[in-house]
Every structure is written in C-alpha cells, then in structure tokens.
Amino acid sequence: RGGSGGGGRQRPPQATSDDGGDDSDVEIEGDGETVEAEMQGTILSVEVSEGDEVSSGDVLCVLEAMKMENDVVAESGGTVTQVLIEEGESVDMGDVLVVIE
C-alpha cells in the first residue's frame, strides 16, 4: 500500500520507556546514578551544580521539547557529582544529563 514514505519515524508510546541504562559510551565518574533525557529537546535551564545536595523530586534542569517545558527531576536523593549539560544545549533521548551519587 502507498504510504508517505516516512520510513523510520516512530515515536515511543512514552518518553520514559528508554530507561535501559545503556550508558557504556558516557564517561561516568564513580558509581553514581545517571539522569537521562527522556526525549529529544533543548536545555532551557540547569538548576543544579556539581556538589549540590538534592532530594527525590528536586528539579535538576528544564528541557524544552515540542514547545513544552519539561522539568527533569531527581529520582532519588544524593550529591550531584557531574553536570554534563549547559543551557541552550540540544540533547537526544537517552543522553546523560546529570550524575547523582
């Protein structure tokens, strides 16, 4: 049947479905928990710095995707050991944004 030829343009049902933890290509220091981008977008603001103490639910950064602002939050508490992003940076789904130990 004739299609529009979109090919590989598939959208996951939920952006959070890519929590497989395949971060072998990212240089992570220590045994920290990585916080990944749940979708492709642009970093509007970074709310934490290395050394900051965060609690579960704290906003780490704001990601703009499809003209919507999305808070990226810590899933657990700890100390921010790495901030791998900066304002204005484009990120892809699965990119590591922050490491919390």
mmCIF file of N, CA and C in Angstrom:
data_model
loop_
_atom_site.group_PDB
_atom_site.id
_atom_site.type_symbol
_atom_site.label_atom_id
_atom_site.label_comp_id
_atom_site.label_asym_id
_atom_site.label_seq_id
_atom_site.Cartn_x
_atom_site.Cartn_y
_atom_site.Cartn_z
ATOM 1 N N ARG A 1 0.830 -1.184 0.000
ATOM 2 C CA ARG A 1 0.000 0.000 0.000
ATOM 3 C C ARG A 1 0.874 1.247 0.000
ATOM 4 N N GLY A 2 0.394 2.290 -0.599
ATOM 5 C CA GLY A 2 1.164 3.528 -0.701
ATOM 6 C C GLY A 2 1.163 4.282 0.609
ATOM 7 N N GLY A 3 2.341 4.562 1.124
ATOM 8 C CA GLY A 3 2.463 5.353 2.346
ATOM 9 C C GLY A 3 3.159 6.651 2.035
ATOM 10 N N SER A 4 3.368 7.435 3.043
ATOM 11 C CA SER A 4 4.025 8.724 2.831
ATOM 12 C C SER A 4 5.540 8.573 2.777
ATOM 13 N N GLY A 5 6.030 7.355 2.957
ATOM 14 C CA GLY A 5 7.469 7.142 2.886
ATOM 15 C C GLY A 5 8.211 7.678 4.087
ATOM 16 N N GLY A 6 7.536 7.785 5.217
ATOM 17 C CA GLY A 6 8.162 8.309 6.426
ATOM 18 C C GLY A 6 9.252 7.406 6.966
ATOM 19 N N GLY A 7 9.219 6.139 6.606
ATOM 20 C CA GLY A 7 10.289 5.227 6.991
ATOM 21 C C GLY A 7 10.387 5.037 8.485
ATOM 22 N N GLY A 8 11.530 5.396 9.058
ATOM 23 C CA GLY A 8 11.812 5.096 10.449
ATOM 24 C C GLY A 8 11.315 6.114 11.445
ATOM 25 N N ARG A 9 10.329 6.887 11.113
ATOM 26 C CA ARG A 9 9.855 7.908 12.049
ATOM 27 C C ARG A 9 8.853 7.302 13.014
ATOM 28 N N GLN A 10 9.341 6.624 14.018
ATOM 29 C CA GLN A 10 8.474 6.020 15.017
ATOM 30 C C GLN A 10 8.595 6.814 16.296
ATOM 31 N N ARG A 11 7.502 6.937 16.996
ATOM 32 C CA ARG A 11 7.505 7.644 18.262
ATOM 33 C C ARG A 11 7.223 6.639 19.365
ATOM 34 N N PRO A 12 8.018 6.640 20.434
ATOM 35 C CA PRO A 12 7.713 5.706 21.521
ATOM 36 C C PRO A 12 6.410 6.106 22.190
ATOM 37 N N PRO A 13 5.663 5.130 22.722
ATOM 38 C CA PRO A 13 4.398 5.473 23.378
ATOM 39 C C PRO A 13 4.603 6.417 24.555
ATOM 40 N N GLN A 14 5.695 6.263 25.291
ATOM 41 C CA GLN A 14 6.032 7.172 26.383
ATOM 42 C C GLN A 14 7.520 7.428 26.335
ATOM 43 N N ALA A 15 7.905 8.658 26.587
ATOM 44 C CA ALA A 15 9.322 9.005 26.505
ATOM 45 C C ALA A 15 10.145 8.300 27.576
ATOM 46 N N THR A 16 9.496 7.837 28.657
ATOM 47 C CA THR A 16 10.230 7.218 29.754
ATOM 48 C C THR A 16 10.561 5.757 29.475
ATOM 49 N N SER A 17 10.208 5.240 28.300
ATOM 50 C CA SER A 17 10.418 3.820 28.027
ATOM 51 C C SER A 17 11.882 3.472 27.785
ATOM 52 N N ASP A 18 12.782 4.460 27.691
ATOM 53 C CA ASP A 18 14.187 4.184 27.385
ATOM 54 C C ASP A 18 15.061 4.251 28.630
ATOM 55 N N ASP A 19 14.653 3.590 29.703
ATOM 56 C CA ASP A 19 15.451 3.578 30.923
ATOM 57 C C ASP A 19 16.278 2.304 31.016
ATOM 58 N N GLY A 20 16.816 1.842 29.906
ATOM 59 C CA GLY A 20 17.587 0.614 29.883
ATOM 60 C C GLY A 20 18.955 0.743 30.511
ATOM 61 N N GLY A 21 19.452 1.964 30.650
ATOM 62 C CA GLY A 21 20.743 2.166 31.284
ATOM 63 C C GLY A 21 21.924 1.839 30.399
ATOM 64 N N ASP A 22 21.785 1.943 29.093
ATOM 65 C CA ASP A 22 22.886 1.659 28.170
ATOM 66 C C ASP A 22 23.793 2.875 28.047
ATOM 67 N N ASP A 23 24.560 3.157 29.078
ATOM 68 C CA ASP A 23 25.387 4.358 29.120
ATOM 69 C C ASP A 23 26.862 4.023 28.984
ATOM 70 N N SER A 24 27.186 2.921 28.316
ATOM 71 C CA SER A 24 28.571 2.471 28.254
ATOM 72 C C SER A 24 29.472 3.442 27.498
ATOM 73 N N ASP A 25 28.885 4.312 26.656
ATOM 74 C CA ASP A 25 29.700 5.240 25.883
ATOM 75 C C ASP A 25 29.909 6.577 26.587
ATOM 76 N N VAL A 26 29.360 6.747 27.784
ATOM 77 C CA VAL A 26 29.483 8.005 28.522
ATOM 78 C C VAL A 26 30.488 7.825 29.647
ATOM 79 N N GLU A 27 31.358 8.795 29.823
ATOM 80 C CA GLU A 27 32.381 8.733 30.872
ATOM 81 C C GLU A 27 31.756 9.161 32.200
ATOM 82 N N ILE A 28 31.396 8.187 33.023
ATOM 83 C CA ILE A 28 30.777 8.455 34.318
ATOM 84 C C ILE A 28 31.812 8.196 35.396
ATOM 85 N N GLU A 29 31.990 9.183 36.257
ATOM 86 C CA GLU A 29 32.947 9.029 37.354
ATOM 87 C C GLU A 29 32.230 8.415 38.548
ATOM 88 N N GLY A 30 32.820 7.385 39.153
ATOM 89 C CA GLY A 30 32.242 6.769 40.342
ATOM 90 C C GLY A 30 31.062 5.880 40.012
ATOM 91 N N ASP A 31 30.245 5.614 41.037
ATOM 92 C CA ASP A 31 29.111 4.703 40.905
ATOM 93 C C ASP A 31 27.790 5.448 40.935
ATOM 94 N N GLY A 32 27.757 6.649 40.423
ATOM 95 C CA GLY A 32 26.558 7.473 40.525
ATOM 96 C C GLY A 32 25.404 6.978 39.680
ATOM 97 N N GLU A 33 24.222 7.466 40.031
ATOM 98 C CA GLU A 33 23.007 7.193 39.273
ATOM 99 C C GLU A 33 22.890 8.251 38.182
ATOM 100 N N THR A 34 22.686 7.808 36.948
ATOM 101 C CA THR A 34 22.580 8.762 35.850
ATOM 102 C C THR A 34 21.137 9.210 35.667
ATOM 103 N N VAL A 35 20.975 10.479 35.343
ATOM 104 C CA VAL A 35 19.673 11.029 34.987
ATOM 105 C C VAL A 35 19.746 11.323 33.498
ATOM 106 N N GLU A 36 18.847 10.690 32.737
ATOM 107 C CA GLU A 36 18.900 10.767 31.281
ATOM 108 C C GLU A 36 17.758 11.610 30.728
ATOM 109 N N ALA A 37 17.980 12.151 29.534
ATOM 110 C CA ALA A 37 16.923 12.873 28.824
ATOM 111 C C ALA A 37 15.858 11.863 28.401
ATOM 112 N N GLU A 38 14.610 12.161 28.705
ATOM 113 C CA GLU A 38 13.519 11.259 28.347
ATOM 114 C C GLU A 38 13.012 11.522 26.939
ATOM 115 N N MET A 39 13.494 12.611 26.334
ATOM 116 C CA MET A 39 13.092 12.952 24.974
ATOM 117 C C MET A 39 14.123 13.905 24.387
ATOM 118 N N GLN A 40 14.079 14.065 23.089
ATOM 119 C CA GLN A 40 14.966 14.999 22.413
ATOM 120 C C GLN A 40 14.477 16.414 22.679
ATOM 121 N N GLY A 41 15.402 17.347 22.878
ATOM 122 C CA GLY A 41 14.997 18.724 23.106
ATOM 123 C C GLY A 41 16.183 19.617 23.376
ATOM 124 N N THR A 42 15.883 20.791 23.936
ATOM 125 C CA THR A 42 16.899 21.793 24.240
ATOM 126 C C THR A 42 16.849 22.117 25.726
ATOM 127 N N ILE A 43 18.014 22.205 26.359
ATOM 128 C CA ILE A 43 18.087 22.544 27.777
ATOM 129 C C ILE A 43 17.805 24.038 27.933
ATOM 130 N N LEU A 44 16.719 24.374 28.640
ATOM 131 C CA LEU A 44 16.377 25.778 28.879
ATOM 132 C C LEU A 44 17.114 26.334 30.082
ATOM 133 N N SER A 45 17.230 25.516 31.135
ATOM 134 C CA SER A 45 17.951 25.970 32.326
ATOM 135 C C SER A 45 18.498 24.771 33.075
ATOM 136 N N VAL A 46 19.615 25.001 33.747
ATOM 137 C CA VAL A 46 20.234 23.989 34.603
ATOM 138 C C VAL A 46 20.083 24.495 36.025
ATOM 139 N N GLU A 47 19.414 23.715 36.872
ATOM 140 C CA GLU A 47 19.059 24.165 38.216
ATOM 141 C C GLU A 47 20.025 23.690 39.294
ATOM 142 N N VAL A 48 20.992 22.848 38.947
ATOM 143 C CA VAL A 48 21.925 22.308 39.942
ATOM 144 C C VAL A 48 23.362 22.490 39.468
ATOM 145 N N SER A 49 24.282 22.398 40.414
ATOM 146 C CA SER A 49 25.717 22.444 40.131
ATOM 147 C C SER A 49 26.369 21.243 40.787
ATOM 148 N N GLU A 50 27.574 20.904 40.342
ATOM 149 C CA GLU A 50 28.301 19.810 40.974
ATOM 150 C C GLU A 50 28.517 20.137 42.443
ATOM 151 N N GLY A 51 28.264 19.145 43.301
ATOM 152 C CA GLY A 51 28.400 19.332 44.737
ATOM 153 C C GLY A 51 27.090 19.634 45.445
ATOM 154 N N ASP A 52 26.041 19.986 44.689
ATOM 155 C CA ASP A 52 24.743 20.280 45.295
ATOM 156 C C ASP A 52 24.123 19.009 45.870
ATOM 157 N N GLU A 53 23.445 19.161 47.015
ATOM 158 C CA GLU A 53 22.654 18.075 47.594
ATOM 159 C C GLU A 53 21.240 18.173 47.027
ATOM 160 N N VAL A 54 20.701 17.061 46.543
ATOM 161 C CA VAL A 54 19.345 17.048 46.007
ATOM 162 C C VAL A 54 18.533 15.953 46.679
ATOM 163 N N SER A 55 17.225 16.151 46.687
ATOM 164 C CA SER A 55 16.286 15.165 47.210
ATOM 165 C C SER A 55 15.453 14.625 46.060
ATOM 166 N N SER A 56 14.828 13.486 46.284
ATOM 167 C CA SER A 56 13.943 12.913 45.286
ATOM 168 C C SER A 56 12.874 13.936 44.910
ATOM 169 N N GLY A 57 12.699 14.165 43.619
ATOM 170 C CA GLY A 57 11.696 15.110 43.142
ATOM 171 C C GLY A 57 12.218 16.505 42.870
ATOM 172 N N ASP A 58 13.457 16.803 43.292
ATOM 173 C CA ASP A 58 14.039 18.122 43.013
ATOM 174 C C ASP A 58 14.261 18.289 41.511
ATOM 175 N N VAL A 59 14.005 19.506 41.014
ATOM 176 C CA VAL A 59 14.216 19.805 39.597
ATOM 177 C C VAL A 59 15.715 19.967 39.344
ATOM 178 N N LEU A 60 16.230 19.208 38.376
ATOM 179 C CA LEU A 60 17.647 19.265 38.015
ATOM 180 C C LEU A 60 17.880 20.213 36.847
ATOM 181 N N CYS A 61 16.964 20.165 35.863
ATOM 182 C CA CYS A 61 17.055 21.054 34.708
ATOM 183 C C CYS A 61 15.682 21.108 34.047
ATOM 184 N N VAL A 62 15.537 22.047 33.120
ATOM 185 C CA VAL A 62 14.293 22.178 32.364
ATOM 186 C C VAL A 62 14.624 21.919 30.902
ATOM 187 N N LEU A 63 13.870 20.993 30.305
ATOM 188 C CA LEU A 63 14.085 20.563 28.928
ATOM 189 C C LEU A 63 12.889 20.997 28.094
ATOM 190 N N GLU A 64 13.150 21.734 27.004
ATOM 191 C CA GLU A 64 12.073 22.114 26.098
ATOM 192 C C GLU A 64 12.009 21.104 24.966
ATOM 193 N N ALA A 65 10.823 20.528 24.785
ATOM 194 C CA ALA A 65 10.607 19.575 23.702
ATOM 195 C C ALA A 65 9.220 19.820 23.132
ATOM 196 N N MET A 66 9.126 19.935 21.844
ATOM 197 C CA MET A 66 7.851 20.168 21.161
ATOM 198 C C MET A 66 7.119 21.372 21.754
ATOM 199 N N LYS A 67 7.851 22.446 22.002
ATOM 200 C CA LYS A 67 7.324 23.712 22.522
ATOM 201 C C LYS A 67 6.713 23.577 23.912
ATOM 202 N N MET A 68 7.101 22.540 24.647
ATOM 203 C CA MET A 68 6.644 22.366 26.023
ATOM 204 C C MET A 68 7.857 22.302 26.931
ATOM 205 N N GLU A 69 7.737 22.913 28.112
ATOM 206 C CA GLU A 69 8.818 22.863 29.090
ATOM 207 C C GLU A 69 8.591 21.672 30.016
ATOM 208 N N ASN A 70 9.622 20.848 30.170
ATOM 209 C CA ASN A 70 9.530 19.638 30.986
ATOM 210 C C ASN A 70 10.593 19.681 32.071
ATOM 211 N N ASP A 71 10.164 19.576 33.334
ATOM 212 C CA ASP A 71 11.118 19.501 34.437
ATOM 213 C C ASP A 71 11.744 18.111 34.456
ATOM 214 N N VAL A 72 13.061 18.068 34.541
ATOM 215 C CA VAL A 72 13.778 16.799 34.728
ATOM 216 C C VAL A 72 14.109 16.741 36.210
ATOM 217 N N VAL A 73 13.590 15.720 36.905
ATOM 218 C CA VAL A 73 13.709 15.659 38.362
ATOM 219 C C VAL A 73 14.568 14.482 38.806
ATOM 220 N N ALA A 74 15.121 14.617 40.002
ATOM 221 C CA ALA A 74 15.913 13.544 40.601
ATOM 222 C C ALA A 74 14.981 12.426 41.041
ATOM 223 N N GLU A 75 15.332 11.188 40.712
ATOM 224 C CA GLU A 75 14.538 10.045 41.154
ATOM 225 C C GLU A 75 14.884 9.655 42.579
ATOM 226 N N SER A 76 16.089 10.017 43.017
ATOM 227 C CA SER A 76 16.494 9.732 44.392
ATOM 228 C C SER A 76 17.402 10.855 44.867
ATOM 229 N N GLY A 77 17.591 10.924 46.160
ATOM 230 C CA GLY A 77 18.426 11.966 46.728
ATOM 231 C C GLY A 77 19.899 11.621 46.664
ATOM 232 N N GLY A 78 20.734 12.634 46.857
ATOM 233 C CA GLY A 78 22.171 12.419 46.862
ATOM 234 C C GLY A 78 22.910 13.701 46.541
ATOM 235 N N THR A 79 24.165 13.537 46.153
ATOM 236 C CA THR A 79 25.015 14.667 45.791
ATOM 237 C C THR A 79 25.245 14.652 44.288
ATOM 238 N N VAL A 80 25.074 15.803 43.651
ATOM 239 C CA VAL A 80 25.335 15.925 42.218
ATOM 240 C C VAL A 80 26.848 15.849 42.018
ATOM 241 N N THR A 81 27.304 14.820 41.293
ATOM 242 C CA THR A 81 28.744 14.663 41.064
ATOM 243 C C THR A 81 29.166 15.120 39.675
ATOM 244 N N GLN A 82 28.232 15.125 38.721
ATOM 245 C CA GLN A 82 28.545 15.591 37.374
ATOM 246 C C GLN A 82 27.329 16.274 36.767
ATOM 247 N N VAL A 83 27.554 17.409 36.118
ATOM 248 C CA VAL A 83 26.540 18.075 35.305
ATOM 249 C C VAL A 83 27.103 18.090 33.887
ATOM 250 N N LEU A 84 26.478 17.327 32.997
ATOM 251 C CA LEU A 84 27.024 17.105 31.662
ATOM 252 C C LEU A 84 26.350 17.955 30.591
ATOM 253 N N ILE A 85 25.570 18.953 31.009
ATOM 254 C CA ILE A 85 24.807 19.783 30.074
ATOM 255 C C ILE A 85 24.990 21.246 30.426
ATOM 256 N N GLU A 86 24.594 22.116 29.502
ATOM 257 C CA GLU A 86 24.553 23.546 29.783
ATOM 258 C C GLU A 86 23.359 24.148 29.054
ATOM 259 N N GLU A 87 22.944 25.335 29.484
ATOM 260 C CA GLU A 87 21.790 25.992 28.882
ATOM 261 C C GLU A 87 21.992 26.164 27.385
ATOM 262 N N GLY A 88 20.919 25.912 26.630
ATOM 263 C CA GLY A 88 20.961 26.077 25.186
ATOM 264 C C GLY A 88 21.434 24.852 24.429
ATOM 265 N N GLU A 89 21.912 23.851 25.146
ATOM 266 C CA GLU A 89 22.435 22.640 24.504
ATOM 267 C C GLU A 89 21.293 21.751 24.023
ATOM 268 N N SER A 90 21.460 21.159 22.847
ATOM 269 C CA SER A 90 20.497 20.185 22.330
ATOM 270 C C SER A 90 20.887 18.802 22.831
ATOM 271 N N VAL A 91 19.889 18.037 23.261
ATOM 272 C CA VAL A 91 20.135 16.684 23.748
ATOM 273 C C VAL A 91 19.212 15.715 23.027
ATOM 274 N N ASP A 92 19.642 14.468 22.963
ATOM 275 C CA ASP A 92 18.841 13.401 22.384
ATOM 276 C C ASP A 92 18.300 12.517 23.499
ATOM 277 N N MET A 93 17.239 11.785 23.194
ATOM 278 C CA MET A 93 16.674 10.855 24.157
ATOM 279 C C MET A 93 17.753 9.872 24.594
ATOM 280 N N GLY A 94 17.896 9.698 25.904
ATOM 281 C CA GLY A 94 18.880 8.765 26.440
ATOM 282 C C GLY A 94 20.208 9.401 26.805
ATOM 283 N N ASP A 95 20.428 10.666 26.397
ATOM 284 C CA ASP A 95 21.671 11.345 26.784
ATOM 285 C C ASP A 95 21.719 11.523 28.297
ATOM 286 N N VAL A 96 22.887 11.308 28.883
ATOM 287 C CA VAL A 96 23.052 11.518 30.324
ATOM 288 C C VAL A 96 23.176 13.017 30.577
ATOM 289 N N LEU A 97 22.345 13.523 31.495
ATOM 290 C CA LEU A 97 22.320 14.946 31.812
ATOM 291 C C LEU A 97 23.089 15.246 33.089
ATOM 292 N N VAL A 98 22.810 14.441 34.130
ATOM 293 C CA VAL A 98 23.353 14.678 35.468
ATOM 294 C C VAL A 98 23.672 13.324 36.091
ATOM 295 N N VAL A 99 24.698 13.296 36.952
ATOM 296 C CA VAL A 99 25.015 12.096 37.721
ATOM 297 C C VAL A 99 24.881 12.449 39.196
ATOM 298 N N ILE A 100 24.149 11.604 39.938
ATOM 299 C CA ILE A 100 23.914 11.801 41.375
ATOM 300 C C ILE A 100 24.473 10.594 42.108
ATOM 301 N N GLU A 101 25.216 10.845 43.179
ATOM 302 C CA GLU A 101 25.789 9.756 43.967
ATOM 303 C C GLU A 101 25.225 9.772 45.364
#
